[in-house]
PDB file of C-alpha atoms and ligand atoms in Angstrom:
ATOM      1  CA  ASN A  10      -5.617  -3.886 -35.452  1.00 92.00           C
ATOM      2  CA  ILE A  11      -3.512  -4.603 -32.175  1.00 95.00           C
ATOM      3  CA  LEU A  12      -4.327  -2.022 -30.021  1.00 96.00           C
ATOM      4  CA  ILE A  13      -2.094  -3.159 -26.982  1.00 96.00           C
ATOM      5  CA  GLU A  14       0.887  -5.493 -26.912  1.00 97.00           C
ATOM      6  CA  ALA A  15       1.933  -7.370 -23.390  1.00 97.00           C
ATOM      7  CA  ASN A  16       4.975  -9.296 -23.812  1.00 97.00           C
ATOM      8  CA  ASN A  17       6.907 -11.436 -21.482  1.00 97.00           C
ATOM      9  CA  ILE A  18       5.498  -9.274 -18.138  1.00 97.00           C
ATOM     10  CA  SER A  19       5.453  -9.590 -14.799  1.00 95.00           C
ATOM     11  CA  LYS A  20       4.520  -7.845 -11.489  1.00 95.00           C
ATOM     12  CA  VAL A  21       6.033  -8.399  -8.153  1.00 92.00           C
ATOM     13  CA  TYR A  22       4.534  -6.045  -5.677  1.00 89.00           C
ATOM     14  CA  ASP A  23       7.097  -6.184  -2.865  1.00 80.00           C
ATOM     15  CA  PRO A  24      10.546  -8.927  -3.085  1.00 71.00           C
ATOM     16  CA  ASP A  25      10.845  -9.142   0.244  1.00 72.00           C
ATOM     17  CA  ILE A  26       8.149 -11.305   0.375  1.00 64.00           C
ATOM     18  CA  LEU A  27       9.715 -14.555  -1.249  1.00 58.00           C
ATOM     19  CA  LEU A  28      11.887 -14.085   2.406  1.00 59.00           C
ATOM     20  CA  LYS A  29       8.674 -13.780   5.233  1.00 61.00           C
ATOM     21  CA  ARG A  30       6.500 -16.066   3.249  1.00 57.00           C
ATOM     22  CA  GLY A  31       8.692 -18.255   1.086  1.00 55.00           C
ATOM     23  CA  LYS A  32       5.945 -18.972  -1.644  1.00 62.00           C
ATOM     24  CA  ASN A  33       5.118 -17.751  -5.514  1.00 66.00           C
ATOM     25  CA  ILE A  34       5.874 -13.468  -5.463  1.00 80.00           C
ATOM     26  CA  TYR A  35       5.080 -12.846  -8.286  1.00 89.00           C
ATOM     27  CA  ALA A  36       1.137 -11.348  -8.695  1.00 93.00           C
ATOM     28  CA  LEU A  37       1.857 -11.907 -12.822  1.00 95.00           C
ATOM     29  CA  ASN A  38       3.723 -14.217 -14.359  1.00 94.00           C
ATOM     30  CA  ASN A  39       5.129 -13.791 -18.110  1.00 94.00           C
ATOM     31  CA  ILE A  40       1.988 -12.803 -19.321  1.00 97.00           C
ATOM     32  CA  ASN A  41       1.487 -12.419 -23.146  1.00 97.00           C
ATOM     33  CA  PHE A  42      -1.099 -10.981 -24.574  1.00 96.00           C
ATOM     34  CA  GLU A  43      -2.435  -9.440 -27.366  1.00 96.00           C
ATOM     35  CA  LEU A  44      -6.025  -6.867 -27.305  1.00 97.00           C
ATOM     36  CA  GLN A  45      -6.864  -6.047 -30.657  1.00 97.00           C
ATOM     37  CA  LYS A  46      -9.638  -3.097 -31.652  1.00 97.00           C
ATOM     38  CA  GLY A  47     -13.381  -4.745 -30.606  1.00 96.00           C
ATOM     39  CA  ASP A  48     -12.622  -7.166 -28.280  1.00 97.00           C
ATOM     40  CA  PHE A  49     -14.275  -7.751 -25.410  1.00 98.00           C
ATOM     41  CA  ILE A  50     -12.102  -9.284 -22.979  1.00 98.00           C
ATOM     42  CA  SER A  51     -13.347 -10.482 -19.520  1.00 98.00           C
ATOM     43  CA  ILE A  52     -10.316 -11.691 -17.046  1.00 98.00           C
ATOM     44  CA  MET A  53     -11.456 -13.666 -14.729  1.00 97.00           C
ATOM     45  CA  GLY A  54      -9.723 -15.769 -11.295  1.00 96.00           C
ATOM     46  CA  PRO A  55     -10.259 -16.406  -8.139  1.00 93.00           C
ATOM     47  CA  SER A  56      -9.192 -13.491  -5.375  1.00 92.00           C
ATOM     48  CA  GLY A  57      -5.679 -12.518  -5.076  1.00 91.00           C
ATOM     49  CA  SER A  58      -5.131 -14.720  -8.563  1.00 94.00           C
ATOM     50  CA  GLY A  59      -3.586 -11.104 -10.282  1.00 95.00           C
ATOM     51  CA  LYS A  60      -6.863  -9.989 -12.883  1.00 96.00           C
ATOM     52  CA  SER A  61      -6.661  -6.114 -11.191  1.00 96.00           C
ATOM     53  CA  THR A  62      -3.151  -6.419 -10.999  1.00 97.00           C
ATOM     54  CA  LEU A  63      -2.947  -7.340 -14.650  1.00 97.00           C
ATOM     55  CA  LEU A  64      -5.663  -5.015 -15.919  1.00 97.00           C
ATOM     56  CA  ASN A  65      -3.440  -1.796 -14.130  1.00 96.00           C
ATOM     57  CA  CYS A  66      -0.552  -2.261 -16.358  1.00 96.00           C
ATOM     58  CA  LEU A  67      -2.431  -3.128 -19.572  1.00 96.00           C
ATOM     59  CA  SER A  68      -4.417  -0.069 -18.594  1.00 95.00           C
ATOM     60  CA  THR A  69      -0.786   1.952 -17.730  1.00 93.00           C
ATOM     61  CA  LEU A  70      -2.282   2.617 -14.248  1.00 92.00           C
ATOM     62  CA  ASP A  71       0.822   0.631 -12.793  1.00 93.00           C
ATOM     63  CA  GLN A  72       3.951  -0.957 -14.529  1.00 92.00           C
ATOM     64  CA  PRO A  73       5.069  -4.521 -14.780  1.00 95.00           C
ATOM     65  CA  THR A  74       8.178  -4.854 -13.152  1.00 93.00           C
ATOM     66  CA  SER A  75       9.696  -6.987 -16.123  1.00 94.00           C
ATOM     67  CA  GLY A  76       8.282  -6.948 -19.855  1.00 96.00           C
ATOM     68  CA  HIS A  77       7.170  -4.730 -22.393  1.00 96.00           C
ATOM     69  CA  ILE A  78       3.763  -3.431 -22.832  1.00 96.00           C
ATOM     70  CA  GLN A  79       2.754  -1.608 -26.284  1.00 95.00           C
ATOM     71  CA  ILE A  80      -0.232   0.544 -26.381  1.00 93.00           C
ATOM     72  CA  PHE A  81      -1.567   1.247 -29.771  1.00 92.00           C
ATOM     73  CA  GLY A  82       1.576   0.853 -30.740  1.00 91.00           C
ATOM     74  CA  LYS A  83       3.917   3.078 -28.600  1.00 91.00           C
ATOM     75  CA  HIS A  84       5.922   1.433 -26.147  1.00 92.00           C
ATOM     76  CA  LEU A  85       5.215   2.497 -22.525  1.00 89.00           C
ATOM     77  CA  SER A  86       8.075   2.671 -20.872  1.00 88.00           C
ATOM     78  CA  LYS A  87       9.141   5.316 -23.154  1.00 89.00           C
ATOM     79  CA  LEU A  88       6.434   7.949 -23.338  1.00 87.00           C
ATOM     80  CA  HIS A  89       7.000  10.543 -21.473  1.00 88.00           C
ATOM     81  CA  LYS A  90       4.552  11.180 -18.010  1.00 87.00           C
ATOM     82  CA  ASN A  91       2.517  14.308 -19.533  1.00 87.00           C
ATOM     83  CA  ASP A  92       1.918  12.512 -22.703  1.00 85.00           C
ATOM     84  CA  LEU A  93       0.933   9.294 -20.547  1.00 88.00           C
ATOM     85  CA  CYS A  94      -1.750  11.266 -19.116  1.00 87.00           C
ATOM     86  CA  GLU A  95      -2.903  13.631 -22.237  1.00 84.00           C
ATOM     87  CA  PHE A  96      -3.017   9.484 -23.530  1.00 84.00           C
ATOM     88  CA  ARG A  97      -4.980   8.293 -20.981  1.00 88.00           C
ATOM     89  CA  PHE A  98      -6.666  11.422 -20.869  1.00 86.00           C
ATOM     90  CA  GLN A  99      -8.222  10.615 -24.639  1.00 87.00           C
ATOM     91  CA  LYS A 100      -8.347   7.119 -25.383  1.00 93.00           C
ATOM     92  CA  LEU A 101      -8.721   5.069 -22.217  1.00 95.00           C
ATOM     93  CA  GLY A 102     -11.707   5.417 -20.002  1.00 95.00           C
ATOM     94  CA  PHE A 103     -11.997   3.499 -16.565  1.00 95.00           C
ATOM     95  CA  VAL A 104     -14.984   2.382 -13.978  1.00 95.00           C
ATOM     96  CA  PHE A 105     -14.026   0.850 -10.813  1.00 91.00           C
ATOM     97  CA  GLN A 106     -16.381  -1.291  -8.776  1.00 89.00           C
ATOM     98  CA  ASN A 107     -16.458   1.863  -6.449  1.00 91.00           C
ATOM     99  CA  HIS A 108     -18.321   5.186  -8.423  1.00 89.00           C
ATOM    100  CA  ASN A 109     -15.855   7.339  -7.360  1.00 92.00           C
ATOM    101  CA  LEU A 110     -18.317  10.455  -8.041  1.00 96.00           C
ATOM    102  CA  ILE A 111     -16.953  13.320  -6.366  1.00 96.00           C
ATOM    103  CA  PRO A 112     -20.220  13.800  -3.688  1.00 97.00           C
ATOM    104  CA  TYR A 113     -20.372  17.737  -4.129  1.00 97.00           C
ATOM    105  CA  LEU A 114     -20.661  18.090  -7.551  1.00 96.00           C
ATOM    106  CA  SER A 115     -24.159  16.969  -9.385  1.00 97.00           C
ATOM    107  CA  ILE A 116     -24.400  14.032 -11.450  1.00 97.00           C
ATOM    108  CA  PHE A 117     -23.869  16.521 -14.400  1.00 96.00           C
ATOM    109  CA  ASP A 118     -21.159  18.184 -13.185  1.00 95.00           C
ATOM    110  CA  ASN A 119     -19.464  14.741 -12.049  1.00 96.00           C
ATOM    111  CA  ILE A 120     -19.537  13.399 -15.982  1.00 96.00           C
ATOM    112  CA  ALA A 121     -19.118  17.011 -17.396  1.00 93.00           C
ATOM    113  CA  ALA A 122     -15.319  16.853 -15.303  1.00 90.00           C
ATOM    114  CA  PRO A 123     -13.483  15.376 -17.718  1.00 86.00           C
ATOM    115  CA  LEU A 124     -14.116  17.840 -20.223  1.00 83.00           C
ATOM    116  CA  ILE A 125     -13.272  20.878 -18.384  1.00 76.00           C
ATOM    117  CA  LEU A 126      -9.420  19.574 -19.034  1.00 71.00           C
ATOM    118  CA  GLY A 127     -10.492  19.544 -23.281  1.00 72.00           C
ATOM    119  CA  HIS A 128     -11.303  22.130 -25.493  1.00 72.00           C
ATOM    120  CA  GLN A 129     -15.559  21.939 -26.601  1.00 76.00           C
ATOM    121  CA  GLN A 130     -17.950  24.516 -26.449  1.00 80.00           C
ATOM    122  CA  ASN A 131     -20.688  23.788 -24.311  1.00 82.00           C
ATOM    123  CA  GLN A 132     -23.298  23.620 -25.928  1.00 86.00           C
ATOM    124  CA  GLU A 133     -21.028  20.359 -27.139  1.00 85.00           C
ATOM    125  CA  ILE A 134     -21.077  19.454 -23.928  1.00 86.00           C
ATOM    126  CA  GLU A 135     -24.445  19.450 -23.150  1.00 90.00           C
ATOM    127  CA  LYS A 136     -25.677  17.614 -26.365  1.00 92.00           C
ATOM    128  CA  ARG A 137     -22.593  15.020 -25.297  1.00 91.00           C
ATOM    129  CA  ILE A 138     -24.108  14.522 -21.690  1.00 95.00           C
ATOM    130  CA  HIS A 139     -27.217  14.267 -22.797  1.00 95.00           C
ATOM    131  CA  GLU A 140     -26.772  11.999 -25.187  1.00 93.00           C
ATOM    132  CA  LEU A 141     -25.049   9.694 -22.734  1.00 93.00           C
ATOM    133  CA  ALA A 142     -27.548   9.872 -19.918  1.00 96.00           C
ATOM    134  CA  LYS A 143     -30.240   8.919 -22.440  1.00 94.00           C
ATOM    135  CA  MET A 144     -28.324   5.976 -23.547  1.00 91.00           C
ATOM    136  CA  LEU A 145     -27.614   4.800 -20.105  1.00 93.00           C
ATOM    137  CA  GLU A 146     -31.610   6.371 -18.605  1.00 93.00           C
ATOM    138  CA  ILE A 147     -30.192   8.912 -16.045  1.00 96.00           C
ATOM    139  CA  GLU A 148     -31.747  11.755 -17.651  1.00 96.00           C
ATOM    140  CA  LYS A 149     -33.924  12.409 -14.921  1.00 97.00           C
ATOM    141  CA  ILE A 150     -30.958  12.611 -12.319  1.00 98.00           C
ATOM    142  CA  LEU A 151     -28.669  15.050 -13.930  1.00 98.00           C
ATOM    143  CA  ASP A 152     -29.370  18.031 -11.274  1.00 98.00           C
ATOM    144  CA  LYS A 153     -29.341  15.366  -8.480  1.00 98.00           C
ATOM    145  CA  PHE A 154     -25.954  15.001  -6.117  1.00 98.00           C
ATOM    146  CA  PRO A 155     -24.920  11.538  -5.692  1.00 97.00           C
ATOM    147  CA  HIS A 156     -26.402  10.953  -2.204  1.00 97.00           C
ATOM    148  CA  GLU A 157     -29.414  11.416  -4.079  1.00 97.00           C
ATOM    149  CA  CYS A 158     -29.055   8.239  -6.329  1.00 97.00           C
ATOM    150  CA  SER A 159     -28.922   5.083  -5.857  1.00 95.00           C
ATOM    151  CA  GLY A 160     -25.872   2.552  -6.688  1.00 93.00           C
ATOM    152  CA  GLY A 161     -26.971   1.577 -10.297  1.00 94.00           C
ATOM    153  CA  GLU A 162     -27.495   4.631 -11.073  1.00 95.00           C
ATOM    154  CA  CYS A 163     -24.116   6.341  -9.456  1.00 96.00           C
ATOM    155  CA  GLN A 164     -22.711   3.486 -11.399  1.00 94.00           C
ATOM    156  CA  ARG A 165     -24.126   4.360 -14.538  1.00 95.00           C
ATOM    157  CA  THR A 166     -22.663   7.726 -13.823  1.00 97.00           C
ATOM    158  CA  ALA A 167     -19.299   6.593 -13.622  1.00 96.00           C
ATOM    159  CA  ILE A 168     -20.042   4.650 -16.890  1.00 95.00           C
ATOM    160  CA  ALA A 169     -20.704   7.884 -18.135  1.00 95.00           C
ATOM    161  CA  ARG A 170     -18.224   9.964 -17.111  1.00 95.00           C
ATOM    162  CA  ALA A 171     -15.433   6.990 -18.777  1.00 95.00           C
ATOM    163  CA  LEU A 172     -17.181   7.787 -22.056  1.00 94.00           C
ATOM    164  CA  VAL A 173     -17.650  11.092 -22.356  1.00 93.00           C
ATOM    165  CA  ASN A 174     -14.204  11.433 -24.633  1.00 90.00           C
ATOM    166  CA  GLN A 175     -14.970   8.837 -26.456  1.00 91.00           C
ATOM    167  CA  PRO A 176     -12.567   6.218 -25.716  1.00 95.00           C
ATOM    168  CA  GLU A 177     -11.115   3.720 -27.460  1.00 96.00           C
ATOM    169  CA  ILE A 178     -10.720   1.591 -25.065  1.00 97.00           C
ATOM    170  CA  LEU A 179     -12.984   0.659 -21.602  1.00 97.00           C
ATOM    171  CA  PHE A 180     -10.979  -0.980 -18.319  1.00 97.00           C
ATOM    172  CA  CYS A 181     -13.676  -2.110 -15.581  1.00 97.00           C
ATOM    173  CA  ASP A 182     -12.498  -3.745 -12.703  1.00 95.00           C
ATOM    174  CA  GLU A 183     -15.882  -5.105 -11.046  1.00 94.00           C
ATOM    175  CA  PRO A 184     -18.628  -2.527 -12.601  1.00 94.00           C
ATOM    176  CA  THR A 185     -20.943  -4.504 -11.120  1.00 94.00           C
ATOM    177  CA  GLY A 186     -19.177  -5.616  -7.610  1.00 92.00           C
ATOM    178  CA  ASN A 187     -22.144  -3.376  -5.646  1.00 88.00           C
ATOM    179  CA  LEU A 188     -24.952  -4.093  -7.570  1.00 89.00           C
ATOM    180  CA  ASP A 189     -27.797  -6.431  -7.455  1.00 91.00           C
ATOM    181  CA  SER A 190     -28.210  -8.824 -10.074  1.00 91.00           C
ATOM    182  CA  LYS A 191     -30.776  -6.205 -12.026  1.00 92.00           C
ATOM    183  CA  ASN A 192     -28.566  -3.350 -12.046  1.00 90.00           C
ATOM    184  CA  SER A 193     -25.631  -5.717 -12.802  1.00 92.00           C
ATOM    185  CA  HIS A 194     -27.407  -6.653 -15.999  1.00 93.00           C
ATOM    186  CA  LYS A 195     -28.634  -3.614 -16.978  1.00 90.00           C
ATOM    187  CA  LEU A 196     -24.964  -2.345 -16.756  1.00 93.00           C
ATOM    188  CA  MET A 197     -23.316  -5.732 -19.144  1.00 95.00           C
ATOM    189  CA  THR A 198     -26.052  -4.979 -21.777  1.00 95.00           C
ATOM    190  CA  PHE A 199     -25.002  -1.669 -22.315  1.00 93.00           C
ATOM    191  CA  LEU A 200     -21.202  -2.844 -22.533  1.00 96.00           C
ATOM    192  CA  SER A 201     -22.314  -5.172 -24.923  1.00 96.00           C
ATOM    193  CA  GLN A 202     -24.035  -2.751 -27.340  1.00 95.00           C
ATOM    194  CA  LEU A 203     -21.408  -0.132 -26.782  1.00 95.00           C
ATOM    195  CA  ASN A 204     -18.746  -2.672 -27.566  1.00 97.00           C
ATOM    196  CA  GLN A 205     -21.048  -3.713 -31.134  1.00 96.00           C
ATOM    197  CA  GLN A 206     -20.601  -0.089 -32.238  1.00 94.00           C
ATOM    198  CA  GLU A 207     -16.408  -0.151 -31.551  1.00 92.00           C
ATOM    199  CA  THR A 208     -15.759   0.495 -28.170  1.00 97.00           C
ATOM    200  CA  THR A 209     -12.827  -2.415 -27.177  1.00 98.00           C
ATOM    201  CA  ILE A 210     -13.949  -3.686 -23.301  1.00 98.00           C
ATOM    202  CA  VAL A 211     -11.475  -5.227 -20.619  1.00 98.00           C
ATOM    203  CA  LEU A 212     -13.525  -6.281 -17.530  1.00 98.00           C
ATOM    204  CA  VAL A 213     -11.983  -7.876 -14.623  1.00 97.00           C
ATOM    205  CA  THR A 214     -14.526 -10.144 -12.676  1.00 96.00           C
ATOM    206  CA  HIS A 215     -14.945 -12.892 -10.235  1.00 92.00           C
ATOM    207  CA  ASP A 216     -18.381 -13.290 -11.553  1.00 93.00           C
ATOM    208  CA  SER A 217     -19.324 -16.086 -14.526  1.00 93.00           C
ATOM    209  CA  MET A 218     -22.619 -14.892 -15.289  1.00 94.00           C
ATOM    210  CA  ILE A 219     -20.678 -11.035 -15.867  1.00 95.00           C
ATOM    211  CA  ALA A 220     -17.965 -12.336 -17.450  1.00 96.00           C
ATOM    212  CA  SER A 221     -20.920 -14.482 -20.349  1.00 95.00           C
ATOM    213  CA  TYR A 222     -21.356 -11.187 -21.535  1.00 96.00           C
ATOM    214  CA  GLY A 223     -17.953 -10.414 -23.116  1.00 97.00           C
ATOM    215  CA  LYS A 224     -16.731 -12.082 -25.943  1.00 96.00           C
ATOM    216  CA  THR A 225     -13.081 -14.023 -24.878  1.00 96.00           C
ATOM    217  CA  MET A 226     -13.434 -15.545 -21.244  1.00 96.00           C
ATOM    218  CA  MET A 227      -9.712 -15.640 -19.673  1.00 97.00           C
ATOM    219  CA  TYR A 228      -8.899 -17.641 -16.391  1.00 97.00           C
ATOM    220  CA  LEU A 229      -5.715 -16.431 -14.376  1.00 97.00           C
ATOM    221  CA  TYR A 230      -4.447 -18.618 -11.795  1.00 95.00           C
ATOM    222  CA  ASP A 231      -1.389 -17.533  -9.572  1.00 92.00           C
ATOM    223  CA  GLY A 232      -0.498 -14.906 -11.593  1.00 94.00           C
ATOM    224  CA  GLY A 233      -1.283 -16.963 -14.982  1.00 95.00           C
ATOM    225  CA  ILE A 234      -2.980 -17.337 -17.792  1.00 96.00           C
ATOM    226  CA  LYS A 235      -4.381 -20.278 -17.480  1.00 95.00           C
ATOM    227  CA  THR A 236      -7.064 -20.754 -20.223  1.00 94.00           C
ATOM    228  CA  VAL A 237      -8.536 -18.627 -23.360  1.00 95.00           C
ATOM    229  CA  ILE A 238     -12.276 -19.372 -24.816  1.00 93.00           C
ATOM    230  CA  HIS A 239     -13.348 -17.196 -27.508  1.00 91.00           C
ATOM    231  CA  ARG A 240     -17.033 -17.575 -27.260  1.00 85.00           C
ATOM    232  CA  ASN A 241     -17.956 -17.347 -30.819  1.00 75.00           C
ATOM    233  CA  GLN A 242     -15.396 -19.543 -32.275  1.00 64.00           C
ATOM    234  CA  ALA A 243     -15.914 -22.060 -29.369  1.00 55.00           C
ATOM    235  CA  SER A 244     -12.492 -23.031 -29.492  1.00 55.00           C
ATOM    236  CA  GLN A 245     -10.456 -22.993 -26.030  1.00 57.00           C
ATOM    237  CA  LYS A 246      -6.774 -22.833 -25.990  1.00 56.00           C
ATOM    238  CA  GLN A 247      -5.518 -24.530 -22.291  1.00 53.00           C
ATOM    239  CA  PHE A 248      -1.439 -23.011 -20.519  1.00 55.00           C
TER     240      PHE A 248
HETATM  241  P1  LIG B 324      -6.868 -10.150  -7.603  1.00 74.92           P
HETATM  242  O1  LIG B 324      -7.785  -8.779  -8.311  1.00 74.92           O
HETATM  243  O2  LIG B 324      -7.590 -11.773  -9.377  1.00 74.92           O
HETATM  244  O3  LIG B 324      -7.664 -10.665  -6.953  1.00 74.92           O
HETATM  245  P2  LIG B 324      -4.737  -8.737  -7.150  1.00 74.92           P
HETATM  246  O4  LIG B 324      -4.002  -8.075  -8.682  1.00 74.92           O
HETATM  247  O5  LIG B 324      -4.845  -7.699  -6.506  1.00 74.92           O
HETATM  248  O6  LIG B 324      -5.387 -10.080  -7.723  1.00 74.92           O
HETATM  249  O7  LIG B 324      -3.557  -9.374  -6.612  1.00 74.92           O
HETATM  250  C1  LIG B 324      -2.630 -10.645  -7.125  1.00 74.92           C
HETATM  251  C2  LIG B 324      -1.510 -10.627  -5.578  1.00 74.92           C
HETATM  252  O8  LIG B 324      -0.656  -9.730  -5.385  1.00 74.92           O
HETATM  253  C3  LIG B 324      -2.109 -11.024  -4.763  1.00 74.92           C
HETATM  254  O9  LIG B 324      -1.546 -11.385  -4.042  1.00 74.92           O
HETATM  255  C4  LIG B 324      -2.048  -9.719  -4.066  1.00 74.92           C
HETATM  256  O10 LIG B 324      -2.279  -9.719  -2.361  1.00 74.92           O
HETATM  257  C5  LIG B 324      -1.150  -8.747  -4.613  1.00 74.92           C
HETATM  258  N1  LIG B 324      -1.617  -7.201  -4.207  1.00 74.92           N
HETATM  259  C6  LIG B 324      -1.754  -6.599  -5.391  1.00 74.92           C
HETATM  260  N2  LIG B 324      -1.541  -5.155  -4.855  1.00 74.92           N
HETATM  261  C7  LIG B 324      -0.996  -5.463  -4.326  1.00 74.92           C
HETATM  262  C8  LIG B 324      -0.427  -3.880  -3.620  1.00 74.92           C
HETATM  263  N3  LIG B 324      -0.312  -3.033  -4.133  1.00 74.92           N
HETATM  264  N4  LIG B 324       1.236  -4.426  -2.761  1.00 74.92           N
HETATM  265  C9  LIG B 324       0.738  -5.767  -2.386  1.00 74.92           C
HETATM  266  N5  LIG B 324       0.819  -6.534  -2.773  1.00 74.92           N
HETATM  267  C10 LIG B 324      -0.293  -6.514  -3.421  1.00 74.92           C
HETATM  268  P1  LIG B 325     -10.172  -7.345  -6.064  1.00 74.92           P
HETATM  269  O1  LIG B 325     -11.286  -6.707  -5.598  1.00 74.92           O
HETATM  270  O2  LIG B 325      -9.518  -6.787  -7.502  1.00 74.92           O
HETATM  271  O3  LIG B 325      -9.744  -8.756  -5.222  1.00 74.92           O
HETATM  272  P2  LIG B 325      -8.418  -6.495  -3.487  1.00 74.92           P
HETATM  273  O4  LIG B 325      -9.263  -6.927  -2.892  1.00 74.92           O
HETATM  274  O5  LIG B 325      -7.452  -7.782  -3.908  1.00 74.92           O
HETATM  275  O6  LIG B 325      -9.142  -6.265  -4.967  1.00 74.92           O
HETATM  276  O7  LIG B 325      -7.670  -5.489  -3.516  1.00 74.92           O
HETATM  277  C1  LIG B 325      -8.231  -4.074  -3.206  1.00 74.92           C
HETATM  278  C2  LIG B 325      -7.070  -3.166  -3.022  1.00 74.92           C
HETATM  279  O8  LIG B 325      -6.179  -3.287  -2.186  1.00 74.92           O
HETATM  280  C3  LIG B 325      -6.275  -2.743  -4.739  1.00 74.92           C
HETATM  281  O9  LIG B 325      -6.076  -1.473  -4.412  1.00 74.92           O
HETATM  282  C4  LIG B 325      -4.793  -3.507  -4.746  1.00 74.92           C
HETATM  283  O10 LIG B 325      -3.543  -3.101  -5.445  1.00 74.92           O
HETATM  284  C5  LIG B 325      -4.877  -3.159  -2.843  1.00 74.92           C
HETATM  285  N1  LIG B 325      -3.955  -4.585  -2.516  1.00 74.92           N
HETATM  286  C6  LIG B 325      -3.876  -5.804  -2.776  1.00 74.92           C
HETATM  287  N2  LIG B 325      -3.665  -6.813  -1.739  1.00 74.92           N
HETATM  288  C7  LIG B 325      -2.354  -6.103  -1.262  1.00 74.92           C
HETATM  289  C8  LIG B 325      -1.509  -6.280  -0.573  1.00 74.92           C
HETATM  290  N3  LIG B 325      -1.070  -7.969  -0.057  1.00 74.92           N
HETATM  291  N4  LIG B 325      -0.766  -4.805  -0.069  1.00 74.92           N
HETATM  292  C9  LIG B 325      -0.908  -4.248  -0.361  1.00 74.92           C
HETATM  293  N5  LIG B 325      -1.918  -3.494  -1.139  1.00 74.92           N
HETATM  294  C10 LIG B 325      -2.634  -5.089  -1.452  1.00 74.92           C
END
């Protein structure tokens, strides 16, 4: 059950860099990758190794310079712009290091924001948001505004917003980057539970403690996949 398939993808942001610096110009270099339903993959590696670029390419936010990506069986390069938007909206959820909440909307309205584009009834919206708020322990702050909430609360709100449309895949780029260790582990425990309930997760982190919540650890170096470790099967593949 393959959700995303990347074939030989490479990414070069700026070909002129080669002339300027004369060094490796590849943010990604010939990556082959498969995401299966139920996976929880942690992408690791030093700063500049290509983690965010890979996440952005896999999640349709960016395009590789060469190679092909199929997502839910569709060729990304062939999807029309409108279809792509709808597709992201229905099937994908995003969480970034900065929660990117809208400051003048309440926590409730921030979570509800993606639903405004859909066709749900108010009652359904309320029910879904209260369910999520309960799971993420933010029920008590639904009427507050982001500036009145802690970093952990804001980040959990961002996760609720990402999940409000029940995406099949959740993409997280350094979601714990601005959290203390207690809040980080709380968040990761939640993501693990979510994964057990069938949401597929792709996580970027430079923190090995955080990465270890994943089922698979993938290490990047200089834009290439260096090592893949499957936690439960204790198998390891060197590239
Ligand atoms: P990581 O997430 O592992 O820190 P990135 O994917 O952000 O790595 O970056 C990989 C490489 O691509 C780095 O050399 C970085 O400087 C470069 N890069 C990333 N984003 C851009 C961009 N928007 N424009 C030009 N170069 C970029
Ligand atoms: P990360 O936390 O993933 O390592 P970075 O600090 O590498 O992120 O990058 C932060 C932002 O800056 C990203 O949006 C990335 O696309 C952009 N960026 C990174 N490197 C470059 C670069 N060399 N030129 C332009 N933009 C870049």
